[in-house]
Amino acid sequence: MRLLIMGGTWFLGRCIAEGAIARGWSVTTFNRGRSAEDIAGAETVRGDRTVPGDIHGLAEHGPWDAVIDTSSSDLAPRDVLLASTVLREKVARWVHISTVSVYAGWPHQHLTDNSALLECPSDADETYGYTGEDGSPTKYGFQKAGGERAVLEAFGERAVFLRPGVILGPGEYVGRLPWWLTRTKQGGPILAPAPADRRIQPVDVRDVAVFALDQAAATGSGGYNVTHPEGITFGDFLRECVSVTSSVGSLEWVQPEILAEKGVAQWTELPLWRTHAGVWSVDSSRAAAAGLRCRPITETIRDTWAWLADEGRPVDHPRWGAHGIAAEKEAKILASL
């Protein structure tokens, strides 16, 4: 099996590359060489996927049985269209890492794999789309929907779209779980978003990687929601963070209307907290039927803490700094209760 990975050096891309090599596959990674070290055992091709000459140069290293695209998050649809168009004669199958944000109903509605997508042309530039007043839909969602369309136009039934919600695990660069682990380790009163029995559906990066590799070698097509089928309550999630960090902190559960009154930003200041009805109501039964297996989220929490405690350091990314409430603001809110 010959596999091309667009990206392939950090977080999900790294898990995919290491997993493919462990399976005995021949792996090529394509990236700019700016984020992390190359994967031992993989052929590395340097280039910028927004540059036509670089993509045409990459094509000369083919053919491949499949490509897994992990690096389109910050790309305009037209850049995805460039790569998929140039490579369609060199690749038998395209597995595209997308997002639940492509759905028109996210995060307000329950979602299935057949839910309607946002509309965005495949040749759109980075200015296309908008973010609604309540934070949905998002410009990011429009852009990713356009990227999906670009791949679909080039590969048709040879295309697979994986749509995760939130991916956690060792190597996380966004900073959601690491922030909670760091905060609980600090101890003291910990601001926690009620209700404690609200279920969330983050998925482990290692489980997404296995599913992506399985899909690269499979014959199916279309979209798969990739979310944890059982999930975990926010209470159990935070209690596990307290436990694994040996914290002496206490969880102080505060109702969402009070958090809103105090100006606490959902999704970022208290990572993973969002009150919209559909944000954690994403059906992943099609992926489960196709082989997605998700480890307990408590295992993800334990392994992420072990990685951090072993001086694990994520790839520098601007999204890291956007997560977590300031200590002064948290203390002020807790003192006012």
GROMACS .gro file of C-alpha atoms in nm, residues 29-280:
model
  252
   29THR     CA    1   0.456   1.304   0.349
   30PHE     CA    2   0.417   1.643   0.181
   31ASN     CA    3   0.466   1.958   0.387
   32ARG     CA    4   0.670   2.275   0.422
   33GLY     CA    5   0.891   2.137   0.699
   34ARG     CA    6   0.803   2.415   0.944
   35SER     CA    7   0.595   2.247   1.214
   36ALA     CA    8   0.771   1.938   1.345
   37GLU     CA    9   1.032   1.677   1.270
   38ASP     CA   10   0.985   1.441   0.979
   39ILE     CA   11   0.865   1.087   1.037
   40ALA     CA   12   1.135   0.823   1.038
   41GLY     CA   13   1.076   0.570   0.762
   42ALA     CA   14   0.869   0.802   0.542
   43GLU     CA   15   0.968   0.969   0.218
   44THR     CA   16   0.949   1.345   0.269
   45VAL     CA   17   0.859   1.583  -0.011
   46ARG     CA   18   0.891   1.953   0.065
   47GLY     CA   19   0.650   2.203  -0.079
   48ASP     CA   20   0.368   2.450  -0.032
   49ARG     CA   21   0.035   2.312  -0.148
   50THR     CA   22  -0.086   2.661  -0.246
   51VAL     CA   23   0.192   2.680  -0.508
   52PRO     CA   24   0.101   2.507  -0.838
   53GLY     CA   25   0.461   2.420  -0.918
   54ASP     CA   26   0.504   2.246  -0.583
   55ILE     CA   27   0.191   2.036  -0.634
   56HIS     CA   28   0.298   1.936  -0.984
   57GLY     CA   29   0.638   1.845  -0.844
   58LEU     CA   30   0.472   1.629  -0.579
   59ALA     CA   31   0.276   1.444  -0.848
   60GLU     CA   32   0.604   1.324  -0.999
   61HIS     CA   33   0.662   1.113  -0.685
   62GLY     CA   34   0.339   0.914  -0.741
   63PRO     CA   35   0.137   0.713  -0.800
   64TRP     CA   36  -0.025   0.628  -0.466
   65ASP     CA   37  -0.307   0.399  -0.364
   66ALA     CA   38  -0.453   0.667  -0.140
   67VAL     CA   39  -0.399   1.014   0.001
   68ILE     CA   40  -0.506   1.125   0.348
   69ASP     CA   41  -0.534   1.503   0.364
   70THR     CA   42  -0.474   1.632   0.717
   71SER     CA   43  -0.352   1.980   0.625
   72SER     CA   44  -0.647   2.164   0.470
   73SER     CA   45  -0.778   2.333   0.787
   74ASP     CA   46  -0.640   2.676   0.703
   75LEU     CA   47  -0.668   2.649   0.325
   76ALA     CA   48  -0.916   2.812   0.090
   77PRO     CA   49  -1.127   2.573  -0.121
   78ARG     CA   50  -0.939   2.676  -0.435
   79ASP     CA   51  -0.616   2.547  -0.278
   80VAL     CA   52  -0.779   2.211  -0.205
   81LEU     CA   53  -0.910   2.212  -0.563
   82LEU     CA   54  -0.558   2.266  -0.696
   83ALA     CA   55  -0.417   1.962  -0.516
   84SER     CA   56  -0.711   1.731  -0.584
   85THR     CA   57  -0.721   1.823  -0.952
   86VAL     CA   58  -0.347   1.778  -1.009
   87LEU     CA   59  -0.331   1.452  -0.813
   88ARG     CA   60  -0.648   1.280  -0.930
   89GLU     CA   61  -0.463   1.078  -1.195
   90LYS     CA   62  -0.189   0.987  -0.946
   91VAL     CA   63  -0.406   0.876  -0.654
   92ALA     CA   64  -0.669   0.603  -0.647
   93ARG     CA   65  -0.852   0.729  -0.338
   94TRP     CA   66  -0.875   1.052  -0.136
   95VAL     CA   67  -0.952   1.052   0.239
   96HIS     CA   68  -1.027   1.408   0.345
   97ILE     CA   69  -1.015   1.517   0.710
   98SER     CA   70  -1.300   1.764   0.740
   99THR     CA   71  -1.516   1.881   1.034
  100VAL     CA   72  -1.872   1.881   1.167
  101SER     CA   73  -1.862   2.256   1.106
  102VAL     CA   74  -1.948   2.187   0.740
  103TYR     CA   75  -2.308   2.115   0.840
  104ALA     CA   76  -2.563   2.394   0.801
  105GLY     CA   77  -2.731   2.287   1.124
  106TRP     CA   78  -2.426   2.274   1.348
  107PRO     CA   79  -2.425   2.341   1.644
  108HIS     CA   80  -2.799   2.391   1.684
  109GLN     CA   81  -2.939   2.066   1.546
  110HIS     CA   82  -2.887   1.694   1.591
  111LEU     CA   83  -2.668   1.581   1.301
  112THR     CA   84  -2.636   1.266   1.095
  113ASP     CA   85  -2.411   1.189   0.799
  114ASN     CA   86  -2.698   1.293   0.572
  115SER     CA   87  -2.752   1.638   0.723
  116ALA     CA   88  -2.736   1.932   0.482
  117LEU     CA   89  -2.398   2.095   0.423
  118LEU     CA   90  -2.316   2.463   0.396
  119GLU     CA   91  -2.293   2.591   0.040
  120CYS     CA   92  -1.953   2.702  -0.086
  121PRO     CA   93  -1.806   2.681  -0.437
  122SER     CA   94  -1.500   2.464  -0.492
  123ASP     CA   95  -1.296   2.753  -0.632
  124ALA     CA   96  -1.374   3.001  -0.353
  125ASP     CA   97  -1.091   3.203  -0.205
  126GLU     CA   98  -1.023   3.266   0.162
  127THR     CA   99  -1.278   3.552   0.181
  128TYR     CA  100  -1.583   3.333   0.114
  129GLY     CA  101  -1.839   3.279   0.390
  130TYR     CA  102  -1.925   3.451   0.715
  131THR     CA  103  -1.968   3.385   1.084
  132GLY     CA  104  -2.315   3.438   1.227
  133GLU     CA  105  -2.391   3.669   1.517
  134ASP     CA  106  -2.430   3.376   1.756
  135GLY     CA  107  -2.113   3.211   1.628
  136SER     CA  108  -2.282   2.990   1.371
  137PRO     CA  109  -2.250   2.914   1.093
  138THR     CA  110  -1.881   2.987   1.076
  139LYS     CA  111  -1.662   3.114   0.798
  140TYR     CA  112  -1.440   2.817   0.879
  141GLY     CA  113  -1.735   2.584   0.812
  142PHE     CA  114  -1.805   2.743   0.474
  143GLN     CA  115  -1.440   2.712   0.378
  144LYS     CA  116  -1.423   2.346   0.478
  145ALA     CA  117  -1.748   2.271   0.293
  146GLY     CA  118  -1.592   2.425  -0.018
  147GLY     CA  119  -1.287   2.207   0.031
  148GLU     CA  120  -1.507   1.898   0.045
  149ARG     CA  121  -1.677   2.004  -0.277
  150ALA     CA  122  -1.338   2.047  -0.445
  151VAL     CA  123  -1.238   1.690  -0.356
  152LEU     CA  124  -1.577   1.553  -0.458
  153GLU     CA  125  -1.553   1.719  -0.800
  154ALA     CA  126  -1.210   1.568  -0.859
  155PHE     CA  127  -1.260   1.220  -0.709
  156GLY     CA  128  -1.633   1.150  -0.699
  157GLU     CA  129  -1.697   0.800  -0.560
  158ARG     CA  130  -1.326   0.768  -0.481
  159ALA     CA  131  -1.357   1.031  -0.205
  160VAL     CA  132  -1.418   0.982   0.168
  161PHE     CA  133  -1.486   1.265   0.412
  162LEU     CA  134  -1.416   1.223   0.783
  163ARG     CA  135  -1.595   1.484   0.996
  164PRO     CA  136  -1.467   1.492   1.354
  165GLY     CA  137  -1.606   1.724   1.617
  166VAL     CA  138  -1.325   1.771   1.871
  167ILE     CA  139  -1.006   1.563   1.859
  168LEU     CA  140  -0.809   1.523   2.182
  169GLY     CA  141  -0.508   1.321   2.291
  170PRO     CA  142  -0.129   1.329   2.325
  171GLY     CA  143   0.022   1.595   2.101
  172GLU     CA  144  -0.287   1.817   2.096
  173TYR     CA  145  -0.200   2.161   1.963
  174VAL     CA  146  -0.530   2.344   2.021
  175GLY     CA  147  -0.494   2.329   2.399
  176ARG     CA  148  -0.840   2.226   2.519
  177LEU     CA  149  -0.761   1.917   2.726
  178PRO     CA  150  -0.411   2.041   2.822
  179TRP     CA  151  -0.569   2.357   2.964
  180TRP     CA  152  -0.812   2.163   3.182
  181LEU     CA  153  -0.534   1.932   3.302
  182THR     CA  154  -0.307   2.224   3.384
  183ARG     CA  155  -0.588   2.409   3.558
  184THR     CA  156  -0.695   2.115   3.773
  185LYS     CA  157  -0.333   2.049   3.867
  186GLN     CA  158  -0.315   2.402   4.009
  187GLY     CA  159  -0.590   2.313   4.256
  188GLY     CA  160  -0.813   2.549   4.452
  189PRO     CA  161  -1.174   2.624   4.353
  190ILE     CA  162  -1.218   2.534   3.984
  191LEU     CA  163  -1.491   2.701   3.780
  192ALA     CA  164  -1.690   2.421   3.614
  193PRO     CA  165  -1.978   2.467   3.368
  194ALA     CA  166  -2.303   2.310   3.488
  195PRO     CA  167  -2.483   2.083   3.442
  196ALA     CA  168  -2.231   1.816   3.534
  197ASP     CA  169  -2.435   1.551   3.354
  198ARG     CA  170  -2.406   1.721   3.011
  199ARG     CA  171  -2.248   1.467   2.774
  200ILE     CA  172  -1.965   1.558   2.538
  201GLN     CA  173  -1.826   1.359   2.243
  202PRO     CA  174  -1.455   1.429   2.191
  203VAL     CA  175  -1.263   1.155   2.012
  204ASP     CA  176  -0.906   1.035   2.062
  205VAL     CA  177  -0.655   1.130   1.791
  206ARG     CA  178  -0.525   0.772   1.780
  207ASP     CA  179  -0.872   0.635   1.707
  208VAL     CA  180  -0.926   0.889   1.428
  209ALA     CA  181  -0.589   0.788   1.279
  210VAL     CA  182  -0.678   0.418   1.277
  211PHE     CA  183  -1.015   0.489   1.114
  212ALA     CA  184  -0.854   0.713   0.852
  213LEU     CA  185  -0.605   0.440   0.762
  214ASP     CA  186  -0.880   0.180   0.747
  215GLN     CA  187  -1.077   0.403   0.511
  216ALA     CA  188  -0.772   0.458   0.293
  217ALA     CA  189  -0.759   0.083   0.240
  218ALA     CA  190  -1.137   0.034   0.207
  219THR     CA  191  -1.372   0.081  -0.086
  220GLY     CA  192  -1.655   0.288   0.062
  221SER     CA  193  -1.723   0.653  -0.011
  222GLY     CA  194  -1.909   0.954   0.125
  223GLY     CA  195  -1.907   1.119   0.464
  224TYR     CA  196  -1.855   0.981   0.814
  225ASN     CA  197  -1.914   1.170   1.136
  226VAL     CA  198  -1.625   1.085   1.367
  227THR     CA  199  -1.742   1.146   1.721
  228HIS     CA  200  -1.734   0.932   2.034
  229PRO     CA  201  -2.052   0.719   2.028
  230GLU     CA  202  -2.085   0.700   2.408
  231GLY     CA  203  -1.913   1.021   2.508
  232ILE     CA  204  -1.862   1.122   2.869
  233THR     CA  205  -2.035   1.361   3.107
  234PHE     CA  206  -1.862   1.689   3.177
  235GLY     CA  207  -1.861   1.588   3.542
  236ASP     CA  208  -1.678   1.262   3.478
  237PHE     CA  209  -1.444   1.441   3.237
  238LEU     CA  210  -1.337   1.700   3.494
  239ARG     CA  211  -1.328   1.452   3.782
  240GLU     CA  212  -1.086   1.241   3.579
  241CYS     CA  213  -0.871   1.551   3.517
  242VAL     CA  214  -0.864   1.611   3.892
  243SER     CA  215  -0.778   1.248   3.959
  244VAL     CA  216  -0.495   1.201   3.708
  245THR     CA  217  -0.326   1.524   3.814
  246SER     CA  218  -0.353   1.431   4.184
  247SER     CA  219  -0.519   1.766   4.234
  248VAL     CA  220  -0.655   1.892   4.564
  249GLY     CA  221  -0.885   2.129   4.377
  250SER     CA  222  -1.262   2.140   4.411
  251LEU     CA  223  -1.503   2.164   4.119
  252GLU     CA  224  -1.744   2.453   4.162
  253TRP     CA  225  -2.037   2.399   3.926
  254VAL     CA  226  -2.192   2.719   3.794
  255GLN     CA  227  -2.510   2.739   3.589
  256PRO     CA  228  -2.479   2.854   3.224
  257GLU     CA  229  -2.698   3.162   3.269
  258ILE     CA  230  -2.463   3.288   3.542
  259LEU     CA  231  -2.159   3.217   3.325
  260ALA     CA  232  -2.323   3.413   3.042
  261GLU     CA  233  -2.401   3.699   3.280
  262LYS     CA  234  -2.036   3.706   3.384
  263GLY     CA  235  -1.924   3.721   3.020
  264VAL     CA  236  -1.760   3.379   3.002
  265ALA     CA  237  -1.696   3.288   2.638
  266GLN     CA  238  -1.828   2.948   2.539
  267TRP     CA  239  -1.592   2.699   2.370
  268THR     CA  240  -1.275   2.894   2.452
  269GLU     CA  241  -1.264   3.034   2.807
  270LEU     CA  242  -1.404   2.706   2.941
  271PRO     CA  243  -1.287   2.464   2.670
  272LEU     CA  244  -1.543   2.212   2.539
  273TRP     CA  245  -1.832   2.400   2.707
  274ARG     CA  246  -2.106   2.508   2.471
  275THR     CA  247  -2.478   2.519   2.537
  276HIS     CA  248  -2.614   2.486   2.182
  277ALA     CA  249  -2.842   2.183   2.158
  278GLY     CA  250  -2.663   2.010   1.871
  279VAL     CA  251  -2.298   2.069   1.952
  280TRP     CA  252  -2.263   1.731   2.123
   0.00000   0.00000   0.00000
